Coordinates of C-alpha atoms in Angstrom, one line a residue:
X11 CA 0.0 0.0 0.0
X12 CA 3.0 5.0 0.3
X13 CA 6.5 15.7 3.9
X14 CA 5.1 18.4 2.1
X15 CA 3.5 17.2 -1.1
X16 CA 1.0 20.1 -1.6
X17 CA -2.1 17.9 -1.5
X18 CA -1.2 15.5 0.7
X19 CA -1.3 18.0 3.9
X20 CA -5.3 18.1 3.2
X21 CA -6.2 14.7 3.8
X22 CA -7.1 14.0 7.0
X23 CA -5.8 10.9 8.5
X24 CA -7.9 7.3 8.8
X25 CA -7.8 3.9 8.1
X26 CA -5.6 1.3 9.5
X27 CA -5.2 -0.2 12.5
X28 CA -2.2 -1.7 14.9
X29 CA -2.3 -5.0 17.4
X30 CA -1.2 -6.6 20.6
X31 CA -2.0 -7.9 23.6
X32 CA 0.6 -9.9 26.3
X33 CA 0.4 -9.7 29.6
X34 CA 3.5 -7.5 30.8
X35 CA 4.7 -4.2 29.5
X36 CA 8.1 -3.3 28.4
X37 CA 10.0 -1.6 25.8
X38 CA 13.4 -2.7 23.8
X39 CA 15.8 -3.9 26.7
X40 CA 13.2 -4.6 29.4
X41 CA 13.4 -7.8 31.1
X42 CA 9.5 -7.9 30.1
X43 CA 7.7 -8.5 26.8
X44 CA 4.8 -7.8 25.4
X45 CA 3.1 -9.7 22.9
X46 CA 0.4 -9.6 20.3
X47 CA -2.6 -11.8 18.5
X48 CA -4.2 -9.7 15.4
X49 CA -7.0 -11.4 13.9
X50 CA -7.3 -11.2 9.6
X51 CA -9.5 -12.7 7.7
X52 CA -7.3 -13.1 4.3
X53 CA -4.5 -14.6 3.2
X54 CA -1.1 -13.7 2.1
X55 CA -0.9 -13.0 -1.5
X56 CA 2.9 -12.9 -1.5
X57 CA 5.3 -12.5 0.7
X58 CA 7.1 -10.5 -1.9
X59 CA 5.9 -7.0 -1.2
X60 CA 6.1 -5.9 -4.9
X61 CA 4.2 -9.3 -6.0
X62 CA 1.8 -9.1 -3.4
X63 CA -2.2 -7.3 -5.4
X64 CA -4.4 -7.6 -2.4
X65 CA -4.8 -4.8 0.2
X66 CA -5.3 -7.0 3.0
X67 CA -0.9 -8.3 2.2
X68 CA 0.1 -4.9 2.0
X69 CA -1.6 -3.6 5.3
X70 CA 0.4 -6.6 7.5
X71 CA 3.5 -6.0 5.2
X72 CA 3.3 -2.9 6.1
X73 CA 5.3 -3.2 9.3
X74 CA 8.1 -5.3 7.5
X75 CA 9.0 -3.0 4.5
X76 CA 9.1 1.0 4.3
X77 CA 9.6 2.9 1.1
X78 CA 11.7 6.0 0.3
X79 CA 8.6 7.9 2.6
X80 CA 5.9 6.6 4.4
X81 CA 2.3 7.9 5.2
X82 CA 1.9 9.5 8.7
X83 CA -1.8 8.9 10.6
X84 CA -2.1 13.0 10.0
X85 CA -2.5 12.2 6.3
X86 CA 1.1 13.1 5.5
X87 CA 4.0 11.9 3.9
X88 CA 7.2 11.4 6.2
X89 CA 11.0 10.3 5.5
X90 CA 11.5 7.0 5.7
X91 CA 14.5 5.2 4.0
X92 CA 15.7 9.1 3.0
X93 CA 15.8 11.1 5.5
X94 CA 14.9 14.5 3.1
X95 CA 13.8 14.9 -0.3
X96 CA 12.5 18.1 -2.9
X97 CA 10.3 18.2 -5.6
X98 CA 11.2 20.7 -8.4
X99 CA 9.2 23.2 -9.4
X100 CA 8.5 22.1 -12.2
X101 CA 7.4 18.3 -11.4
X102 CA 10.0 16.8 -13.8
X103 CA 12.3 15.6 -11.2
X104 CA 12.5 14.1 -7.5
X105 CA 15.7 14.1 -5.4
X106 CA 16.3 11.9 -2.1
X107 CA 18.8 12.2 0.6
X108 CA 19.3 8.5 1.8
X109 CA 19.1 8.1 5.8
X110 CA 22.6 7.0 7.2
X111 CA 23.3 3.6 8.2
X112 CA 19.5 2.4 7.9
X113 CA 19.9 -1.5 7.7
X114 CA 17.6 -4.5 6.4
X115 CA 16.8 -7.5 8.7
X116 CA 19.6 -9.2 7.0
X117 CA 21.9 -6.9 8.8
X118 CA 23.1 -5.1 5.8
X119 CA 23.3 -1.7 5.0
X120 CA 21.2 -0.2 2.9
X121 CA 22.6 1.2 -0.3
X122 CA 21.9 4.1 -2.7
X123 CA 22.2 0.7 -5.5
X124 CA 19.3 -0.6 -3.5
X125 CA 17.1 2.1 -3.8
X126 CA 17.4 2.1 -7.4
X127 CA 16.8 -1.4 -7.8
X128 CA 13.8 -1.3 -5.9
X129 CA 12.2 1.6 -7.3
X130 CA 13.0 0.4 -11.0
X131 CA 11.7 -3.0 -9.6
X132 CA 8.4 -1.2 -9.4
X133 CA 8.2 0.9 -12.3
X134 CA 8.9 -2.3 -14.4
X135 CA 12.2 -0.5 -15.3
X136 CA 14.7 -3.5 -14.7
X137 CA 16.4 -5.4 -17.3
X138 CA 15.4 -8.4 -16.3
X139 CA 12.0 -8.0 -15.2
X140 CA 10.1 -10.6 -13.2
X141 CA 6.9 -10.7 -15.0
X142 CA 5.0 -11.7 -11.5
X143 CA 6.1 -8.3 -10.2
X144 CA 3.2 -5.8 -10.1
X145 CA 4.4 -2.6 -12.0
X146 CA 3.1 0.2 -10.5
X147 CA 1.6 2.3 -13.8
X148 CA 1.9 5.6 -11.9
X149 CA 5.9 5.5 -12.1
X150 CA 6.0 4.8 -15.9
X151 CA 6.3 8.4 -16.0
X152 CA 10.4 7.6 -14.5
X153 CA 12.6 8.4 -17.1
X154 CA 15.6 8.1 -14.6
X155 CA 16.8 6.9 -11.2
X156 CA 19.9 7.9 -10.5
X157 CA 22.7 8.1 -8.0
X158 CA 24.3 11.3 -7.3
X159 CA 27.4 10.2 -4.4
X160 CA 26.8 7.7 -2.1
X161 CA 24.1 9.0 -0.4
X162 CA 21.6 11.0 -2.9
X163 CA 19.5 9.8 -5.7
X164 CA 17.5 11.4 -8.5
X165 CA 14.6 10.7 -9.9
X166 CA 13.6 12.2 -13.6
X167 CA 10.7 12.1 -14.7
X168 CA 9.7 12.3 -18.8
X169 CA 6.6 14.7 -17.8
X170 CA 5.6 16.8 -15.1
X171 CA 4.2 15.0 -12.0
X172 CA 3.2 16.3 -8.9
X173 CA 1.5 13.5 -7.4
X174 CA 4.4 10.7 -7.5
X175 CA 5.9 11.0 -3.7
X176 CA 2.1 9.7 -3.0
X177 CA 4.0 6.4 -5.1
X178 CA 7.0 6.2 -4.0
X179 CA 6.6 4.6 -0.4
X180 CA 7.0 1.1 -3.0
X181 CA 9.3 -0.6 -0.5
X182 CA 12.7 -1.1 -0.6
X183 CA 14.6 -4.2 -0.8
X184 CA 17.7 -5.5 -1.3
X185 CA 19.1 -5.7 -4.6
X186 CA 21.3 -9.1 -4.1
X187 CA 18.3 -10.8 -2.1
X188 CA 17.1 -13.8 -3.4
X189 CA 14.2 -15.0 -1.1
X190 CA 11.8 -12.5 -0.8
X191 CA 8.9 -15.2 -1.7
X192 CA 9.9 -17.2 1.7
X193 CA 11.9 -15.2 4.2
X194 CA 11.2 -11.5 3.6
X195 CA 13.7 -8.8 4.1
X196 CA 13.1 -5.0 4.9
X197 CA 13.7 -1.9 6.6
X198 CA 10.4 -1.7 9.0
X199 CA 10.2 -2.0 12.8
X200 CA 9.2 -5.2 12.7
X201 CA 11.1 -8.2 10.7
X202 CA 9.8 -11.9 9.4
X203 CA 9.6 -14.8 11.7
X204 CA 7.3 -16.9 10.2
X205 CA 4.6 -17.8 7.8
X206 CA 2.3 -20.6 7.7
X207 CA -0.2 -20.5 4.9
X208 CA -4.0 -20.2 6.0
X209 CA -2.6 -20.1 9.5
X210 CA -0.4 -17.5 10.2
X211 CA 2.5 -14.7 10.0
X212 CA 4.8 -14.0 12.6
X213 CA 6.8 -10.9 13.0
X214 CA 9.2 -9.5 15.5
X215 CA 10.8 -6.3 16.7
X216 CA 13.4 -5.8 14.8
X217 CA 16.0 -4.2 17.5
X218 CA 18.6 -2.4 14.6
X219 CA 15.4 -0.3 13.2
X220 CA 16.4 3.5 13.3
X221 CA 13.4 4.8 14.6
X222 CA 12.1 4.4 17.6
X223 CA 11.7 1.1 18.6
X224 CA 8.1 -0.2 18.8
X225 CA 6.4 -1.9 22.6
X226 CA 5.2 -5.0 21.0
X227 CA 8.2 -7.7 20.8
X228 CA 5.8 -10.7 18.9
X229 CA 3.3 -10.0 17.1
X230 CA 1.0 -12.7 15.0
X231 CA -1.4 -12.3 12.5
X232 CA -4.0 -15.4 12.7
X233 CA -5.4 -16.0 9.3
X234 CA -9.0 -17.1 9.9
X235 CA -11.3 -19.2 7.9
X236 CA -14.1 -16.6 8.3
X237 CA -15.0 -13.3 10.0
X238 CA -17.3 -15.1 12.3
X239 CA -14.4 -17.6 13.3
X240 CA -12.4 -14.9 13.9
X241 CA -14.7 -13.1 16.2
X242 CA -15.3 -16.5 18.1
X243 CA -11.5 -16.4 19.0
X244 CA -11.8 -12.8 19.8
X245 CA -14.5 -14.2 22.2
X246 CA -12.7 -16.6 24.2
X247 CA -9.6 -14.2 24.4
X248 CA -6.8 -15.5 21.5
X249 CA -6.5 -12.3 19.3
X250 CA -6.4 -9.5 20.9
X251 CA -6.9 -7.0 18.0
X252 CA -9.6 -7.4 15.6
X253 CA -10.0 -4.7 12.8
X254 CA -13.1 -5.7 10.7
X255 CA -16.2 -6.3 13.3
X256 CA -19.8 -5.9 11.7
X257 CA -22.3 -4.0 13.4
X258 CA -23.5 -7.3 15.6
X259 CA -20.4 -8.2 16.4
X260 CA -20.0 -4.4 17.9
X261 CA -22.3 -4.6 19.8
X262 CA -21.4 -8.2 21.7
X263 CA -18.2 -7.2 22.4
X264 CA -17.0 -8.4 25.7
X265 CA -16.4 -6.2 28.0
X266 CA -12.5 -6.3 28.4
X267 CA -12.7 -5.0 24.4
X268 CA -12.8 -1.3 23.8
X269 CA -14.5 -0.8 20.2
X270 CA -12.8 2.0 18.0
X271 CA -14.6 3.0 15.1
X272 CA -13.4 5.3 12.1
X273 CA -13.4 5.4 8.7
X274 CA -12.1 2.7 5.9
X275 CA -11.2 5.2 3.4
X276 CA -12.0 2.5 0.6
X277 CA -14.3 3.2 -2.2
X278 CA -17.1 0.4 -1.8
X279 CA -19.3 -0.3 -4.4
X280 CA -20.8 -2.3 -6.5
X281 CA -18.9 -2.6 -9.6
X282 CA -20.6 -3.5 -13.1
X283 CA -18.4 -5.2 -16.2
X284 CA -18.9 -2.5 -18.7
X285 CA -18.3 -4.7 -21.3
X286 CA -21.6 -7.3 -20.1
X287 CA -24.2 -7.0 -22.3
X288 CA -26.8 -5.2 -20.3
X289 CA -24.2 -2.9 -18.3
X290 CA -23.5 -1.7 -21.8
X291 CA -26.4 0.3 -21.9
X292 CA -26.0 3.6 -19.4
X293 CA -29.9 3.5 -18.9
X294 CA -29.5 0.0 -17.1
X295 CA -26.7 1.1 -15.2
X296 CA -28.2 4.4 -13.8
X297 CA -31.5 2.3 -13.2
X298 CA -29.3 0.3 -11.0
X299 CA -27.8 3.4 -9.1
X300 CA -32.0 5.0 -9.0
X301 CA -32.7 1.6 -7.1
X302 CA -30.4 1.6 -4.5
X303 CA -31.8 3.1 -1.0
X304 CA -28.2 4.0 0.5
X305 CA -29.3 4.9 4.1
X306 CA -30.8 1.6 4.5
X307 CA -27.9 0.2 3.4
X308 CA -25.6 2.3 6.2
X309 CA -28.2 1.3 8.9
X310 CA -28.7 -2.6 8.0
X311 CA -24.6 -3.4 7.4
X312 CA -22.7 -0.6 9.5
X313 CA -25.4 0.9 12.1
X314 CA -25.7 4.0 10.3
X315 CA -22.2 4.3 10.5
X316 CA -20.3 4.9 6.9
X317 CA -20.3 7.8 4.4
X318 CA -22.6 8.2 1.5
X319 CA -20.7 8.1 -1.7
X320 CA -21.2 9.0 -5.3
X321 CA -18.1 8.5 -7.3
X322 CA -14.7 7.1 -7.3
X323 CA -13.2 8.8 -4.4
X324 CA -14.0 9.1 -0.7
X325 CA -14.4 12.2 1.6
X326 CA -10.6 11.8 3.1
X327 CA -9.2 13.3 -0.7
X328 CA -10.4 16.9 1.5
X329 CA -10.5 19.7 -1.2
X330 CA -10.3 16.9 -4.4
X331 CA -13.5 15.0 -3.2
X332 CA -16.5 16.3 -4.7
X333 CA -19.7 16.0 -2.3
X334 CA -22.6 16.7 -4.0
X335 CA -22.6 13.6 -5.9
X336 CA -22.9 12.0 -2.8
X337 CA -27.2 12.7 -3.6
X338 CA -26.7 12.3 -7.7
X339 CA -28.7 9.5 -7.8
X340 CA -30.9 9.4 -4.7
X341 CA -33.6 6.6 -4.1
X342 CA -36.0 6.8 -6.5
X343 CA -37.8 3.1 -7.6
X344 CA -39.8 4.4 -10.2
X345 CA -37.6 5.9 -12.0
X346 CA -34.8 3.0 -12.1
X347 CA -38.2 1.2 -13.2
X348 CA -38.9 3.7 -16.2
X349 CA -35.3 2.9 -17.0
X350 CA -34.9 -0.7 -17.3
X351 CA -38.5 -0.6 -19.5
X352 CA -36.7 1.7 -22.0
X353 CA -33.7 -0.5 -22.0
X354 CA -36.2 -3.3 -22.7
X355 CA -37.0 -4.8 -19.1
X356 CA -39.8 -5.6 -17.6
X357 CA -41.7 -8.5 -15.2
X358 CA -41.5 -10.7 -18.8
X359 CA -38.0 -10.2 -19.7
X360 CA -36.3 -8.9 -16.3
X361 CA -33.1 -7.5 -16.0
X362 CA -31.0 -10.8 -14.4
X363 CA -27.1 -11.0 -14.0
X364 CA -24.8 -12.6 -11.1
X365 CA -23.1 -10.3 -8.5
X366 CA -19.7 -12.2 -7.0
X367 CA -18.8 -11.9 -3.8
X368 CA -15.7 -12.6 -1.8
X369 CA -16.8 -14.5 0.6
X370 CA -14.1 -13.6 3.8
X371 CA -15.7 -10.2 3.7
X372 CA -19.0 -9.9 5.5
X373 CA -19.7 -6.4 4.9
X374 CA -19.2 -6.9 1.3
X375 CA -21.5 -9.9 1.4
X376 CA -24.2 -8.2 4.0
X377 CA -24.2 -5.4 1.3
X378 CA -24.6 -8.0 -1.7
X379 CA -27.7 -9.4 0.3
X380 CA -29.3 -5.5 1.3
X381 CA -28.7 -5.0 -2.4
X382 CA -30.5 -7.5 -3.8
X383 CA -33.5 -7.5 -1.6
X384 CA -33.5 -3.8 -3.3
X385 CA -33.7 -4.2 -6.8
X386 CA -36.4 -7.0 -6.3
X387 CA -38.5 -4.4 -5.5
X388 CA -37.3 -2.9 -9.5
X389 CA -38.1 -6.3 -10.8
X390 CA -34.0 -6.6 -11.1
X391 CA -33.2 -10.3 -10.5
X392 CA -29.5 -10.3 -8.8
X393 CA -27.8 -13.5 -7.6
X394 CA -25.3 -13.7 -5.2
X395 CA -22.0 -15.6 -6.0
X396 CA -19.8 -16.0 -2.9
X397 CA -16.2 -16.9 -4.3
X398 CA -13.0 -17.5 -2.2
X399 CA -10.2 -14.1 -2.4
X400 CA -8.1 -16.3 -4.4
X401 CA -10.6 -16.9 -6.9
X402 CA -11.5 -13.4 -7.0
X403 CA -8.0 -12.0 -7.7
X404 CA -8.4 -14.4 -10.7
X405 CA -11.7 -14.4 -12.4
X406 CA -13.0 -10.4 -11.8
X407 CA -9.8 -8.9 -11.1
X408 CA -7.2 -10.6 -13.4
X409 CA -9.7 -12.3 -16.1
X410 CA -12.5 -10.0 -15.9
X411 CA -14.9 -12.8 -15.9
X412 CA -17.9 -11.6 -14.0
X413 CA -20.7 -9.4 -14.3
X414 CA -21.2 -7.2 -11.1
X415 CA -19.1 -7.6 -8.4
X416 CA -19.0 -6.0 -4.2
X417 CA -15.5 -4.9 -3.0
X418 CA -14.2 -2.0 -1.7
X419 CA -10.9 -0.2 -3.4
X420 CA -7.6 0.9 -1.6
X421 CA -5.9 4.0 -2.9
X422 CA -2.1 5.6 -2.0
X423 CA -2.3 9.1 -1.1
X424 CA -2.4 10.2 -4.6
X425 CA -6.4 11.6 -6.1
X426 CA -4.7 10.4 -9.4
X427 CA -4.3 6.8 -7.6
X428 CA -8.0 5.9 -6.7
X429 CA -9.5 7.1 -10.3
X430 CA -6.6 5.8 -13.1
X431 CA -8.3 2.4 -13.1
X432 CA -10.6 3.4 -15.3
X433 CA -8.3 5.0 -17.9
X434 CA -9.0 3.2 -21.2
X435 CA -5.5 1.2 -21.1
X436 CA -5.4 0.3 -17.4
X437 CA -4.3 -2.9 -16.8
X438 CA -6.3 -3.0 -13.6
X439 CA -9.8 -1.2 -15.3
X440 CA -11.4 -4.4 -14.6
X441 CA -14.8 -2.7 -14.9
X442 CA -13.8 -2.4 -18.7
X443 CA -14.6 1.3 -18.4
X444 CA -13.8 3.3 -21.6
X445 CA -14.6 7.1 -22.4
X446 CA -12.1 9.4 -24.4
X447 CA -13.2 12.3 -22.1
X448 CA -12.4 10.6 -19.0
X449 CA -8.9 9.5 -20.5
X450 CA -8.4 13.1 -21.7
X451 CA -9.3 14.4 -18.1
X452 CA -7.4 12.3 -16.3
X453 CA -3.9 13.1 -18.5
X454 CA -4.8 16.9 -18.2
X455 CA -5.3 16.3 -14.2
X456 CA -2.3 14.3 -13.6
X457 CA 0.4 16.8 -15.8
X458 CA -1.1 19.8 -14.2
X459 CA 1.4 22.1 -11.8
X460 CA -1.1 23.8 -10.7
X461 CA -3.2 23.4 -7.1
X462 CA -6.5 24.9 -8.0
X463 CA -6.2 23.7 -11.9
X464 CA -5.7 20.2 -10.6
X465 CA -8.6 20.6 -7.9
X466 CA -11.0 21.2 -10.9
X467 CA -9.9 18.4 -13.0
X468 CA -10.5 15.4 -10.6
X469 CA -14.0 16.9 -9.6
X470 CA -14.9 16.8 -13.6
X471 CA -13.4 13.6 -13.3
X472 CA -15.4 12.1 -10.2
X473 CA -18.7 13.8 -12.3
X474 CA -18.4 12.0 -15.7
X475 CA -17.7 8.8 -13.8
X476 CA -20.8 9.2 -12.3
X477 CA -23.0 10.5 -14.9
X478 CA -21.7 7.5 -16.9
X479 CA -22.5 5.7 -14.0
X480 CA -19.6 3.6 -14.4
X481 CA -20.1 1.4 -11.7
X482 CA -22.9 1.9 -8.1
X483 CA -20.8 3.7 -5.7
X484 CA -21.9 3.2 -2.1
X485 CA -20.4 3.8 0.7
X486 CA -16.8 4.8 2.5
X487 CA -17.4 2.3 5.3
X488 CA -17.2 2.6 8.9
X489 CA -14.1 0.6 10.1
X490 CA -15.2 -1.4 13.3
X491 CA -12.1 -2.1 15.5
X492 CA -11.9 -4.2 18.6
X493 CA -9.1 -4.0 20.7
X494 CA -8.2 -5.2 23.9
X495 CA -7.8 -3.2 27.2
X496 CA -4.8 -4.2 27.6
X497 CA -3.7 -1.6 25.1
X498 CA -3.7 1.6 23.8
X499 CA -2.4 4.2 21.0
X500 CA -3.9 2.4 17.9
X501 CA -3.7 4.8 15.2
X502 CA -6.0 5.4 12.1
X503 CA -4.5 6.4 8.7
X504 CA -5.2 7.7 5.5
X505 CA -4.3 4.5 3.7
X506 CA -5.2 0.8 4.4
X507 CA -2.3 -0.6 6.8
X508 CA -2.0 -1.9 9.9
X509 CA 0.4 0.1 12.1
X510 CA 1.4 -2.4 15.1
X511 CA 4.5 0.2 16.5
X512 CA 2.4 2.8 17.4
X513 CA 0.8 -0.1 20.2
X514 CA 1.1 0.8 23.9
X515 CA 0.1 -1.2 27.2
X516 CA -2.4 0.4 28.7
X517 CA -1.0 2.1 32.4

């Protein structure tokens, strides 16, 4: 999942959570320990941090690798592996300072060659590319990384870009390490132990980091077969932090749990294949927006709780997030009926089609169900799929083999980040989304210098997708956190990870 970027000091921070638990306090060099139990409900995608596609990998790996910055909870970017950086004017070039004597678990220094490796690594710049690497599009505006001494590397870019720090927190590795895939090596506070698939991954503090050294000594993920098995566990006291409780689940929380709530800062929605017959035609796809009572939905899968959304962005993008479409297509039955009949659909030939599901998300899957109990009303006949993450990752978001499809959508702290899927030569538009305007938008928004220019451009941007109703945008959900007494100091951030060094006891 990524100091002063102009744009980045208006987020505001949420989303992402930290873990522990243990039964005696102490920091680095106490005769104490204090361990940790975080409860996930998906697996590993890679252990390989620039293989890994899944949201869910990067916000565990998240304490095990660092990139050239890192996001703060306040919404900002910090030095990480460099311990300064400046943007040019002009948004052609980047330049990094490297940190002194920063070392990988390994116990080796990191190296200016390192940083260039990894970052080329990402930007599918390498020689030799590994074709399972996931190239970041946003850096294929790199032209250059270079070092400058020992200590200082530049980055040129082939057109202006003022949105690329927001990128490059793509964790750095070393450039001679061979076995990333089993025994992961990075910069973070926290460095591999372990990793048993579908069962768990084990990390521990990692007592060379430069920065200040984290309470929790062990911490380990338990993988879970379900949401529900994981909140059992919770239940009888073997995880201590849990960050994605439904409503119900809230609200039976024992009484040694204190329940934290903010915000997911993920785009949920329901998101049509463009390129499905019916989903072809706009009418049938704003008909499905028209029939979707939004409110209901907050209340039945979140208590209320969540944020109203009406395009491809949540509220957390500050000044770039456009509100009113949050009531563009408010509740209104008849008219998603008048709609589908125009399109051709009516209680003889209904509009039917197959909504897929992964099925280790429960609010994904408690929306799917609110949903289709909605556009029965329409005289839309919606069947639920409920497919395992794996499969997922390879028939809608890899294949594009669907035809709607409930997930929510990460983003770095970038506004170009959470809307390039749906330029027309994305490898991850998996909706199949393709309008000239949007792709001429989105290359005027991204190459502009200017603040307020730039503003403007991603709120035209945010409109079209929603006039094309390009997929039904719901919701920036609530994020539902249990976490043990024993603890305190969990932060929320701006971007989906799971910080465990910001982790106290409790006094």
């Amino acid at each position: 999942m990524k100091k002063k970027a102009i744009f980045l000091a208006l987020l505001i921070s949420v989303t992402a959570l930290c873990a522990c638990n243990g039964g005696k306090t102490g920091k680095k060099g106490s005769e104490d320990s204090v361990s940790a139990v975080v409860g996930i409900t998906q697996d590993l995608d890679s252990l390989d941090p620039h293989k890994a596609v899944a949201a869910g990998t990067d916000e565990v790996l998240f304490n095990v690798f660092e990139g050239l910055v890192k996001p703060a909870s306040n919404g900002t970017l910090v030095p990480a592996v460099a311990k300064d950086y400046t943007i040019a004017p002009d948004g052609m070039s980047y330049t990094f300072t490297l940190r002194e004597n920063v070392k990988f678990h390994n116990g080796e220094v990191v190296t200016a060659d390192d940083v260039i490796y990894s970052v080329k690594r990402c930007a599918g710049l390498l020689d030799a590319q590994d074709p399972e690497v996931v190239v970041e599009s946003a850096l294929s505006v790199i032209s250059a990384v270079e070092k400058v001494g020992e200590d200082t590397i530049v980055i040129s870019l082939s057109e202006p870009n003022t949105e690329l720090l927001g990128f490059l927190t793509c964790f750095i590795i070393p450039e001679d390490y061979a076995n990333q895939e089993s025994a992961p090596v990075g910069t973070g506070p926290y460095k591999f132990v372990s990793y048993t698939p579908l069962t768990s991954f084990v990390v521990e503090r990692f007592d060379d980091y430069y920065g200040d050294q984290p309470y929790l000594e062990n911490v380990t993920f338990k993988i879970c077969a379900s949401n529900d098995a994981a909140f059992m566990e919770l239940l009888s006291g073997s995880i201590d932090i849990f960050p994605y409780l439904t409503d119900e689940q809230a609200a039976q929380l024992p009484d040694d749990y204190n329940l934290e709530v903010g915000s997911t800062n993920v785009v949920q929605a329901m998101f049509l294949n463009n390129d499905f017959g019916p989903f072809a035609d706009l009418k049938v796809r704003q008909a499905l927006c028209y029939a979707v009572d939004k409110d209901e939905l907050l209340n039945i899968v979140g208590g209320g709780r969540g944020h109203v959304i009406g395009s491809n962005m949540f509220p957390n993008f500050g000044v770039y997030y456009d509100e009113t479409l949050e009531n563009y297509y408010t509740y209104q039955p008849e008219k998603a009926k008048e709609l589908l009949a125009d399109a051709g659909y009516n209680e003889s030939n209904p509009l039917t089609f197959t909504v897929k599901v992964p099925s280790n998300y429960d609010i994904h899957v408690a929306t799917a169900q609110v949903l289709t109990e909605q556009y029965k009303k329409v005289g839309v006949k919606a069947e639920i799929q409920l497919i395992e993450w794996s499969a997922w990752l390879t028939d809608v978001y890899r294949n594009r083999d669907y035809e709607a499809t409930i997930v929510a959508l990460d983003s770095a702290l970038a506004p170009s980040d959470v809307v390039k899927r749906y330029t027309s030569t994305a490898k991850n538009n998996f909706v199949n989304y393709e309008n000239p305007e949007f792709d001429d938008l989105f290359a005027k928004a991204l190459a502009s210098i200017d603040e307020n220019e730039k503003i403007t451009l991603y709120k035209d941007i945010q409109q079209l997708l929603t006039k094309d109703a390009a997929s039904v945008y719901l919701q920036d959900g609530a994020k539902l956190v249990a976490v043990n007494k024993k603890f305190t100091n969990f932060l929320f951030y701006p971007v989906y990870v799971l910080d465990l060094a910001s982790i106290k006891p409790a006094e």
